[in-house]
XYZ file of C-alpha atoms in Angstrom:
577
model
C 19.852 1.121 9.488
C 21.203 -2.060 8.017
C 20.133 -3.161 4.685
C 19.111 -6.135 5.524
C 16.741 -7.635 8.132
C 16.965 -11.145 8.100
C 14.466 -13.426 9.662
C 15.994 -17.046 11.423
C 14.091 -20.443 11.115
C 12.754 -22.736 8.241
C 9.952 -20.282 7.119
C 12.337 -17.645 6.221
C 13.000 -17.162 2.054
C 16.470 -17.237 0.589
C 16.949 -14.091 -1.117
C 19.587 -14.819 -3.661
C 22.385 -11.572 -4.245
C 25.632 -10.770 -5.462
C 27.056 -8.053 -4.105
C 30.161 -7.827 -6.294
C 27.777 -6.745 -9.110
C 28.176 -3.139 -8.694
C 26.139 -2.113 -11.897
C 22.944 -4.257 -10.797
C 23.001 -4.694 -6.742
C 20.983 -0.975 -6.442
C 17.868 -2.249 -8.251
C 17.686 -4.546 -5.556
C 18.762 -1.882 -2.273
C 15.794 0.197 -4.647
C 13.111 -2.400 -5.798
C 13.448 -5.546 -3.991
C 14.457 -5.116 -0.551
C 12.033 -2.079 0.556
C 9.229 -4.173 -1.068
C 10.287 -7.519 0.942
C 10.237 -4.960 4.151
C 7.422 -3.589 3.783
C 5.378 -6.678 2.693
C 7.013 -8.339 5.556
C 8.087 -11.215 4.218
C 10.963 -13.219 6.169
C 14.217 -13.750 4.092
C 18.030 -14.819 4.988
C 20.349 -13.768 2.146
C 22.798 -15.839 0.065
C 25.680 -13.269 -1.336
C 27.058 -15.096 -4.435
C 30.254 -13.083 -3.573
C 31.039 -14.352 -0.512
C 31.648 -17.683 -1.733
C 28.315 -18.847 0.673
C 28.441 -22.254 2.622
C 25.936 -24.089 1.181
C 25.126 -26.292 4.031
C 24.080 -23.590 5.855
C 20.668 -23.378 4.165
C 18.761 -26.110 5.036
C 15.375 -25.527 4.799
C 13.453 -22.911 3.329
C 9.800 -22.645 1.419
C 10.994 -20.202 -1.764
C 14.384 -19.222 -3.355
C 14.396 -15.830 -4.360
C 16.769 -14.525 -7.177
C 16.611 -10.896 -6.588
C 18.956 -9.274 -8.792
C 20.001 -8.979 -12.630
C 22.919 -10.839 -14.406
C 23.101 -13.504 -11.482
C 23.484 -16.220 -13.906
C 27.445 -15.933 -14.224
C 27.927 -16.353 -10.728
C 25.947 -19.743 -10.867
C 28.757 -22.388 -10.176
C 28.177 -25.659 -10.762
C 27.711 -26.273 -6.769
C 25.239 -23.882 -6.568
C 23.167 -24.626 -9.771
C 22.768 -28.567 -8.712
C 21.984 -27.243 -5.113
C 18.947 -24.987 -6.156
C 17.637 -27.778 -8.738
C 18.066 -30.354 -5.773
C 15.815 -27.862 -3.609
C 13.341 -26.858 -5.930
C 12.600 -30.620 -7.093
C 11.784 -31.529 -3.061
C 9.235 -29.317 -3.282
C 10.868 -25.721 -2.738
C 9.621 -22.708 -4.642
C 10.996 -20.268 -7.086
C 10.792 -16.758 -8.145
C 13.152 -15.079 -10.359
C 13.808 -11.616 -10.915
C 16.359 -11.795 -13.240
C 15.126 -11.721 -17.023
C 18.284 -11.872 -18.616
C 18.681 -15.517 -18.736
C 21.044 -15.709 -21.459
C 23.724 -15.601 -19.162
C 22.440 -19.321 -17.173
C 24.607 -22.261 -16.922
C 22.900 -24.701 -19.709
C 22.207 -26.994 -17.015
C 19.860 -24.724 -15.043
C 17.931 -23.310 -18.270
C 17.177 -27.076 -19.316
C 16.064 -27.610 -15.675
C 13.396 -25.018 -15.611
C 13.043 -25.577 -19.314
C 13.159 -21.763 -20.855
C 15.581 -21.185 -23.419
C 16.512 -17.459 -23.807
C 16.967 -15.885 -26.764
C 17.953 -11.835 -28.272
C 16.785 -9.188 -24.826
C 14.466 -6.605 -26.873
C 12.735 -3.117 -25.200
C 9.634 -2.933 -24.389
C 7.156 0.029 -23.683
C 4.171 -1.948 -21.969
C 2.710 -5.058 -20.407
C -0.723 -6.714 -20.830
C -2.428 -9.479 -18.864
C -2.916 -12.499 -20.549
C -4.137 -14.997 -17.758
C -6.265 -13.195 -14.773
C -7.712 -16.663 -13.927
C -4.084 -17.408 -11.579
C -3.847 -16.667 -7.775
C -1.004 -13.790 -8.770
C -3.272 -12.495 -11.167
C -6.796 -13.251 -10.120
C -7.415 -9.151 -8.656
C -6.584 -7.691 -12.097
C -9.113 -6.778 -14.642
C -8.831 -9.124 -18.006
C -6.822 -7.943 -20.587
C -5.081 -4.924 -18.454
C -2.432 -3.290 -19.635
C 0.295 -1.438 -17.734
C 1.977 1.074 -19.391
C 6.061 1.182 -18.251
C 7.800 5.264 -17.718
C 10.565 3.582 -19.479
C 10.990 1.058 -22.118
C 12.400 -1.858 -20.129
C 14.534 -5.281 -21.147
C 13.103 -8.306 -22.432
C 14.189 -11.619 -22.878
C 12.285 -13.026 -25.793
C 12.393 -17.152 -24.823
C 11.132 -20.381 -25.960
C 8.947 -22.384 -23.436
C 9.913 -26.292 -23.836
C 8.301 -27.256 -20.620
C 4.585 -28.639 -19.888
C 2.660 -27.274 -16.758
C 3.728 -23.899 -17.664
C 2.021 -20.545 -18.644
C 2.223 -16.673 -18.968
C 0.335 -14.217 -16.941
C 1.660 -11.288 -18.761
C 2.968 -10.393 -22.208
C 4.329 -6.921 -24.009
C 3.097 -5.242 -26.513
C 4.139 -7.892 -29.569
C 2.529 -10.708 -27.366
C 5.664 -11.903 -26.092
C 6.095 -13.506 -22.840
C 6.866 -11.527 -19.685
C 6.253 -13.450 -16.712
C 5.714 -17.218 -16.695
C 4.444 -19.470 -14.159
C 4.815 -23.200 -14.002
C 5.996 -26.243 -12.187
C 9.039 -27.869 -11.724
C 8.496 -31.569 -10.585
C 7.496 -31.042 -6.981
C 8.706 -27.212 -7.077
C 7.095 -24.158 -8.617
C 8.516 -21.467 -10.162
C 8.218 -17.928 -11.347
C 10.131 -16.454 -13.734
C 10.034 -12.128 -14.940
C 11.596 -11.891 -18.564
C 10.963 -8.194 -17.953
C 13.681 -6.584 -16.284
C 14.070 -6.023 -12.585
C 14.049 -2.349 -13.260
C 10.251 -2.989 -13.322
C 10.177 -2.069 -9.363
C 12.109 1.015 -9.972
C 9.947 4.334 -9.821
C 11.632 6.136 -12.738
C 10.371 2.434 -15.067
C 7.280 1.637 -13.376
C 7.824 1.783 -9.594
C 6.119 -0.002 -6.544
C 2.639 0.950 -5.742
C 1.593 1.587 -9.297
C -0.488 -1.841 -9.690
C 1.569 -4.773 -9.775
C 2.692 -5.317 -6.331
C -0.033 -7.504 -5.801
C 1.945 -9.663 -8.218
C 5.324 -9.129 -6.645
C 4.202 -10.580 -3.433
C 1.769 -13.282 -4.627
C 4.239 -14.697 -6.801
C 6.386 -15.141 -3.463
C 3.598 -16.735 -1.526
C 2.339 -19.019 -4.774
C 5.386 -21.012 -4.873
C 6.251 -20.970 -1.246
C 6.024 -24.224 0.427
C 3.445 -24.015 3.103
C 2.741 -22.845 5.315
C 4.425 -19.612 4.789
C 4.015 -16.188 6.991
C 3.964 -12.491 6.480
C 3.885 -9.632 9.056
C 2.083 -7.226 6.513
C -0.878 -5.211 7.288
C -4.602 -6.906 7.310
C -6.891 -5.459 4.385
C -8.032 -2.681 6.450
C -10.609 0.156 4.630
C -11.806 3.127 5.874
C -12.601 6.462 4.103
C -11.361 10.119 3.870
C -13.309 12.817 3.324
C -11.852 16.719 2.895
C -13.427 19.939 2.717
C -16.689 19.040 4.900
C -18.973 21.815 5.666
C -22.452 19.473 6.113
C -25.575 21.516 5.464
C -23.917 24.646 4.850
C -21.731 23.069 1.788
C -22.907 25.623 -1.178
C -22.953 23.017 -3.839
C -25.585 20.839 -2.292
C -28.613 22.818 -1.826
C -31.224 20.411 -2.956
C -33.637 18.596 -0.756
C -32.026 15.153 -1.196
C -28.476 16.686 -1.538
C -25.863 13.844 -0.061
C -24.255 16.690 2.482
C -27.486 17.764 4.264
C -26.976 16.776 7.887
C -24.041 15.013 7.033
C -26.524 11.957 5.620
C -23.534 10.745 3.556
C -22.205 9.151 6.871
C -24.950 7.344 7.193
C -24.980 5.712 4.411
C -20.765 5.377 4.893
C -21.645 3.358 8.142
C -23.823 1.268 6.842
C -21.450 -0.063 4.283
C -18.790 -0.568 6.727
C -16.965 2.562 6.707
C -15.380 4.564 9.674
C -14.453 8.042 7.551
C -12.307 10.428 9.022
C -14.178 13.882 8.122
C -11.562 16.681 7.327
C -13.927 19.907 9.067
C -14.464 23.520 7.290
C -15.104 24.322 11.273
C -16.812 27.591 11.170
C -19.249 26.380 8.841
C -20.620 24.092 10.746
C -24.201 25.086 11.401
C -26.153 24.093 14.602
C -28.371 21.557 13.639
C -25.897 18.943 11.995
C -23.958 19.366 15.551
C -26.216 16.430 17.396
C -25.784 14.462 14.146
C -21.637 14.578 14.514
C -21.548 13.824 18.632
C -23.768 11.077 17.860
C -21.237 9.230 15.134
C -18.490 10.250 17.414
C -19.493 8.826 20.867
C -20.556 5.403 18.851
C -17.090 5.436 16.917
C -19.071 5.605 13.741
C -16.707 8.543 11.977
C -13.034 10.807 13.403
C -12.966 14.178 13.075
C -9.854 16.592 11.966
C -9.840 20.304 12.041
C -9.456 20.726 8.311
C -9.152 24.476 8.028
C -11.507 27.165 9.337
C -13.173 27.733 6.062
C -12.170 27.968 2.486
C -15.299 28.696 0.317
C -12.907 29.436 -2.735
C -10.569 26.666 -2.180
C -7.908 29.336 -2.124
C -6.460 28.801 1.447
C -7.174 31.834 2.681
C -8.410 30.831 6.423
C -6.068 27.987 7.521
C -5.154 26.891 10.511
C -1.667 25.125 10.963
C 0.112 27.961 8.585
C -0.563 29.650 5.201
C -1.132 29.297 2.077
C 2.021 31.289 0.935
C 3.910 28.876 3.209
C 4.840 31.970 5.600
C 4.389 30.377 9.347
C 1.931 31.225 11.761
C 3.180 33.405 14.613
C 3.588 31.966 18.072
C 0.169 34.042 19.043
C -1.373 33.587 15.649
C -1.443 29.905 16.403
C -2.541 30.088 20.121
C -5.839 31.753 18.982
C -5.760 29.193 16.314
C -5.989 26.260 18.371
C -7.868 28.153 21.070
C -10.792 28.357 18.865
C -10.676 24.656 17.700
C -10.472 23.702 21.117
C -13.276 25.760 21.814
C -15.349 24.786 19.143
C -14.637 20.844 19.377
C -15.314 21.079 23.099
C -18.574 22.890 22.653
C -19.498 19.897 20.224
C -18.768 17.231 23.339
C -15.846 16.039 20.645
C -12.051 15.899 20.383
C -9.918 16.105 17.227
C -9.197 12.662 15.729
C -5.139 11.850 16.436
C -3.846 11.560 12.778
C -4.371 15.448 11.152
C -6.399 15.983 8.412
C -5.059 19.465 7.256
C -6.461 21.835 4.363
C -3.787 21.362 1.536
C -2.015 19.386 3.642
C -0.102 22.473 4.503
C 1.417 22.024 8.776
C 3.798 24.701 9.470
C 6.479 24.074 11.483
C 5.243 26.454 14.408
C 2.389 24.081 14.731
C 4.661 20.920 15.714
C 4.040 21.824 19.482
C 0.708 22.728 19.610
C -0.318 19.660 17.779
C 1.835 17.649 20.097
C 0.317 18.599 23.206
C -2.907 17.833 21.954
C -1.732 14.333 20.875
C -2.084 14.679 17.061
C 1.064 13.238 16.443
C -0.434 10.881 13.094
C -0.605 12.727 9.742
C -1.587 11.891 6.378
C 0.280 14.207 4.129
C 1.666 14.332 1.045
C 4.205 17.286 1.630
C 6.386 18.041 4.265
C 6.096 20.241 7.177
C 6.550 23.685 6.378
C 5.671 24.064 3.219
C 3.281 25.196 0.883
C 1.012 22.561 -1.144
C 2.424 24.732 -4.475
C 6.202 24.635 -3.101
C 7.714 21.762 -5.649
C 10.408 21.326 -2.223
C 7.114 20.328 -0.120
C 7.642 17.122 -2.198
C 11.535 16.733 -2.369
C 11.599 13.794 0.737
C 12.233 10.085 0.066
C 9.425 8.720 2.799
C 9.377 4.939 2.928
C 9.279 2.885 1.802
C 9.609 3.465 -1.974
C 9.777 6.947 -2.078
C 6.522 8.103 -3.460
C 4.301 10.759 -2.042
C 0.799 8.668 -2.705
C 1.751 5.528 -0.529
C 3.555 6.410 2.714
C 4.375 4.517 6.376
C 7.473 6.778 7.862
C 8.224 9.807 10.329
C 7.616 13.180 8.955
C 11.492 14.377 8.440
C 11.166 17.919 10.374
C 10.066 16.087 13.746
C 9.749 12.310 14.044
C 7.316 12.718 16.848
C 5.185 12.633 14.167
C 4.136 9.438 12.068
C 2.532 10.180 7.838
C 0.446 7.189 6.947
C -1.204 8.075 3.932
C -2.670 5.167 1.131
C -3.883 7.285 -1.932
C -3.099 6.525 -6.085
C -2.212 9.655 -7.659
C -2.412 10.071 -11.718
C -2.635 12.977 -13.598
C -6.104 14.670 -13.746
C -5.727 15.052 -17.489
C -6.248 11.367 -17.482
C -9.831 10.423 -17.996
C -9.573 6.942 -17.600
C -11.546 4.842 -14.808
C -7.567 4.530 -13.301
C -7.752 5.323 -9.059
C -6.888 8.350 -8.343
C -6.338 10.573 -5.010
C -9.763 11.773 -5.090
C -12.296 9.258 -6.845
C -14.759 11.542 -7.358
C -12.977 13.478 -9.485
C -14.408 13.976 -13.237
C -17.492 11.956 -11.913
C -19.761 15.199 -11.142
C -20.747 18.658 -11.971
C -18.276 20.208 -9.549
C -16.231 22.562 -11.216
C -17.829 21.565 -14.373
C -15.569 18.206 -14.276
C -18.639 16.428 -15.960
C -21.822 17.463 -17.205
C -24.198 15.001 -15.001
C -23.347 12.529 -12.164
C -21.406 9.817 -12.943
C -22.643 6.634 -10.905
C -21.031 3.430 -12.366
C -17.574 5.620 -13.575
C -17.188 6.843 -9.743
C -18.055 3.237 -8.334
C -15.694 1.629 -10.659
C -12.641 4.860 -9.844
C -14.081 3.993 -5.536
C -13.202 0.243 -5.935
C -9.902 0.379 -8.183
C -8.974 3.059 -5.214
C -9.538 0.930 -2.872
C -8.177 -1.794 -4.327
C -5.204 -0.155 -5.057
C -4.842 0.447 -1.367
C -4.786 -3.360 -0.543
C -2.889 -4.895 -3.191
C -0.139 -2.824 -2.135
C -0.670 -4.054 1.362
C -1.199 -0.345 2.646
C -4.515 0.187 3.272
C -8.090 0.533 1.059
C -9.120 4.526 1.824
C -12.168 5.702 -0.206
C -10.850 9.632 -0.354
C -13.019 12.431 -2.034
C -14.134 15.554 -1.510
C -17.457 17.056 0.178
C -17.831 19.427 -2.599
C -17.956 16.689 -4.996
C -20.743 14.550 -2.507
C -22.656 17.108 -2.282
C -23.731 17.241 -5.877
C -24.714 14.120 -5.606
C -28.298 12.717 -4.716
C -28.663 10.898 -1.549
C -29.888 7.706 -3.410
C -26.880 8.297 -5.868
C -24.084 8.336 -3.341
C -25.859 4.895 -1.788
C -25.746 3.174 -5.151
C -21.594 4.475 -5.509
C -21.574 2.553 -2.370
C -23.126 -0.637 -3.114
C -21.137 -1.075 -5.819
C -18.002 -0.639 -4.561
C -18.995 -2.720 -1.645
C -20.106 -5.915 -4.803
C -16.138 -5.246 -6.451
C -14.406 -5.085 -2.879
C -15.865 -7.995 -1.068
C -13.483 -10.683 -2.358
C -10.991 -8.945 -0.437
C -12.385 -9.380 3.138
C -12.222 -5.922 3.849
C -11.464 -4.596 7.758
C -13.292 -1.650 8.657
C -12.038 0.332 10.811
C -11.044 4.098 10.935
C -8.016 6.615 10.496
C -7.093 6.796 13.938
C -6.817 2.944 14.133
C -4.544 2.115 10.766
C -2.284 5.528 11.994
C -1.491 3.716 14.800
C -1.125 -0.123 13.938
C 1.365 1.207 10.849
C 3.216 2.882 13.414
C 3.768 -0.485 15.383
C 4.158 -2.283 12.380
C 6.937 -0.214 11.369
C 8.351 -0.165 15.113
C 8.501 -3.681 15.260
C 9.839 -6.983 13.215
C 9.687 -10.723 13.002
C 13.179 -12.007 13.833
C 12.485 -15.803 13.471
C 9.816 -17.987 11.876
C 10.127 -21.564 12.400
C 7.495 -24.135 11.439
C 7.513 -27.800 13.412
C 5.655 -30.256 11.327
C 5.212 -33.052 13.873
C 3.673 -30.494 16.287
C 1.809 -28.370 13.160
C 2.551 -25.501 14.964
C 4.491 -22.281 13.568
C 6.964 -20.615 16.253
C 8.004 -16.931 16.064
C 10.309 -14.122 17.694
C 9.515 -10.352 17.533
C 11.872 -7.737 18.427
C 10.928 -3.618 18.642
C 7.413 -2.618 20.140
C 3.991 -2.323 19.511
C 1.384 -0.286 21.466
C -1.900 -2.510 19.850
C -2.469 -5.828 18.788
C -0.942 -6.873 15.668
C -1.550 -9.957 12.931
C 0.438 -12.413 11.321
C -0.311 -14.000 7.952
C -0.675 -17.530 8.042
C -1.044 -19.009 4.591
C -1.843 -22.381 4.154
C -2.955 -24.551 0.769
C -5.538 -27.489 0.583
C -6.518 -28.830 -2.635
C -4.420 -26.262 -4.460
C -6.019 -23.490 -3.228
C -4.080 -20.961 -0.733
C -5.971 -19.425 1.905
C -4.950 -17.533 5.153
C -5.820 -16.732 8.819
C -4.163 -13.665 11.228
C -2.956 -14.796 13.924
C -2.847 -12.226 16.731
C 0.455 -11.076 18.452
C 0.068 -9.353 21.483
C 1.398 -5.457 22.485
C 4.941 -5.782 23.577
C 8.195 -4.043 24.718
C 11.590 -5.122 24.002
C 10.375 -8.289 22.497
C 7.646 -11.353 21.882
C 7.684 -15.443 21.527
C 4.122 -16.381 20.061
C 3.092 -19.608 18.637
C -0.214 -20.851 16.268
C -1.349 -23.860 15.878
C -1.997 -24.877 12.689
């Protein structure tokens, strides 16, 4: 696949490069171009080595300097053309901390003088009251893998602030205006978006892609996904779950979905089928046939949480003979279809352990959606189970590709994932997790410490513009009081609100990340006499998709989705603004 996919037409970014830089130009293959993908925002790139034609780029609503040590290939052409643009009104967003290396005449335009670059071994928020900023909690800090550049500078301009500083309160990203322009500009090295310094998905993407739309000159689009949420749950047994045996236990007759719906929430419920007991049957067909919950054949049961009766392979990793998985999936067939239910599409598998043998089986049944955090094939404990590079940045927690064994099959998983030595309020794969008496992770129930780990999940989920998945455990709900697990709810439900959360299930996000990724704006064109914003799609999509529209009145940006209709081949579709 190429490395770039440009978008035509006067909404499309300049994304500013220089591909001679040999030393620099794979932070941006690594950190800036996946993120720009997968955010879906429309760019046309300017290669400083190619000697560009300036008068080529006409019209655009941002200018985006990608890529480190640009500053020497700033010719005096090119430095007056960007200050000419960015005074009418075009944006700016810089990438490149190391300043030092500007033409004077650009540095007194934008009015930061650079001075010695210093390391630095963390980042704290300084200004949460900004658009880029305004989902972070005040005074967070963001601790780096690596100790990373920074440009220590000297702010001579007015309208300007910081968002962020290090750890000796110097400035690391700035925010300001530039006559009828804004601007953006990291002093923290572009190495930031790499996963071995900080990485994407680790809770400052938000700011990555905000800062683009902030200074873009609207109206501006992005084909990323809507704020969807939904909710995972593993290891459900109902009733016969042996950690909930009180009377107001969460787990008895599955009440916990209940009180999921009525918050919003479309859970897909990972089954311990044989434990299953008769009477919580009625209370599953009932939330299936209304679309009210999905359900996955999890494992057959697993009261140790030691693998030992699993259904796609085992534990080991040793595959599941031919006729070892034909009685398999002849007795979840039979169960599911006793129930007057079928298996939700995207697999919800014990471990996350899907042998290889399986492929077929799950095929034919059209379960081709999975949401796993190994590959195929191996065992949860196998440290190869994790050796893949799924897009688009490579990490295991936040994932929108094919499954490498068999691309029949499509991973969309959305899920933090710290250490569980960490006992901070930080999301984390399951948010339960330290918050109750389960394996004597805490001494009582938790309430505002699991809200607070539910909503930064969550959160998590949709300022990285994957999706917001609540994800536990049933163990872990079914310590939990009835009347506690509501009040987890309701408090998430106050922290996520802002966000205008989708609700919708599993099955649904498997499949619109599928066309998402299967299709891609081409051209984005915005006619100002006519208010109305043109666009070209090219790939395919089997379900209606959205378009971010963002717009600004009074200084405050706001957006709408516009809908784009299931297509082959390719699409024209036009809004109105």
């Amino acid at each position: 696949m190429a490395l770039y996919q440009e978008v035509k037409g006067n909404l499309s970014f300049l994304l500013i490069v220089d591909s001679s830089l040999n030393h620099t130009f794979p932070v941006v293959k690594e950190g800036i171009i996946p993120a720009l993908h997968h955010f879906g925002i429309p760019y046309q790139v300017m290669d400083l080595a190619r000697s560009p034609l300036l008068k080529r780029f006409s019209s655009f609503p941002g200018i985006i300097i990608g890529q480190e040590h640009l500053g020497k290939s700033f010719t005096p052409e090119i430095t007056r053309f960007f200050i000419e643009k960015i005074k009418q009104g075009t944006g700016l967003v810089s990438f490149d901390a190391f300043l030092g290396e500007y033409p004077p005449e650009w540095l007194d335009f934008i009015g930061i003088f650079p001075g010695r670059v210093v390391l630095t071994s963390l980042i704290k928020l300084k200004n949460a009251n900004h658009y880029i900023t305004s989902t972070h909690p005040k005074e967070e800090i963001k601790k780096l893998k690596k100790p990373l550049e920074l440009t220590l500078v000297n702010i001579r301009k007015e309208r300007m602030g910081v968002l962020f500083i290090d750890g000796e309160k110097n400035p690391a990203l700035l925010v300001g205006f530039l006559e009828k322009g804004r601007f953006v500009q990291f002093v923290l090295s572009a190495k930031l978006w790499i996963l071995d310094y900080f990485g994407h998905t680790e809770g400052l993407d938000d700011v990555f892609w905000k800062s683009i739309i902030w200074i873009a000159k609207k109206p501006v689009v992005m084909k990323a996904m809507p704020p969807f949420v939904t909710a995972r749950i593993d290891d459900a047994s109902g009733t016969a779950n042996i950690f909930g045996k009180k009377r107001n236990s969460a787990n008895k007759k599955f009440r916990y979905l209940d009180t999921l719906n009525r918050y919003g929430y479309i859970p897909n419920v990972g089954l311990f089928i044989d434990d299953i007991i008769s009477e919580d049957i009625s209370t599953m067909r009932i939330k299936y046939e209304e679309g009210k919950a999905e359900f996955s054949p999890h494992a057959f049961t697993d009261p140790q949480n030691i693998g030992e009766k699993l259904i796609y392979m085992k534990h080991s990793g040793e595959e599941f003979s031919e006729k070892e998985l034909e009685d398999n999936f002849r007795r979840v067939d039979k169960k599911f279809f006793s129930w007057g239910m079928k298996p939700s599409r995207v697999v919800n598998a014990h471990f996350a352990e899907i042998g290889i043998n399986s492929l077929p089986f799950l095929k034919e049944r059209g379960q081709i959606y999975t949401m796993n955090i190994i590959r195929f094939g191996r065992a949860y404990a196998d440290p190869k189970g994790r050796d893949w590079n799924p897009k688009p940045y490579g990490y295991c927690g936040f994932i929108f590709d094919y499954m490498p064994e068999d691309n029949s099959f499509f991973n969309v998983i959305s899920h933090p994932f710290i250490s569980l030595k960490d006992d901070s309020t930080a999301p984390r794969f399951d948010f339960l997790w330290g918050c109750t008496p389960f394996w004597k992770e805490s001494p009582y129930n938790e309430v505002e410490k699991a809200a607070k780990r539910g909503a930064e999940q969550i959160k998590r989920g949709l300022d990285n513009l994957f999706f917001g998945c609540l994800m536990t455990h049933e163990q872990r709900i079914a310590t939990l009081s009835i009347e506690e697990w509501e009040r987890i709810l309701s408090l998430i439900n106050e922290t996520i609100t802002s966000y205008k959360p989708i609700f919708v299930g599993y099955d649904y996000i498997a499949q619109y990340a599928k066309s998402k990724i299967e299709s891609r704006l081409t051209k984005a064109h915005y006619i100002p006499e006519a208010r109305k914003i043109e666009c070209y799609l090219e790939g395919k999509t089997n379900i209606l998709t959205k378009l971010y529209i963002f717009i600004e009145r009074k200084g405050e940006i706001e957006y709408t989705l516009g809908d784009i209709p299931p297509f082959q081949k390719s699409i024209d579709v036009s809004f109105k603004l």
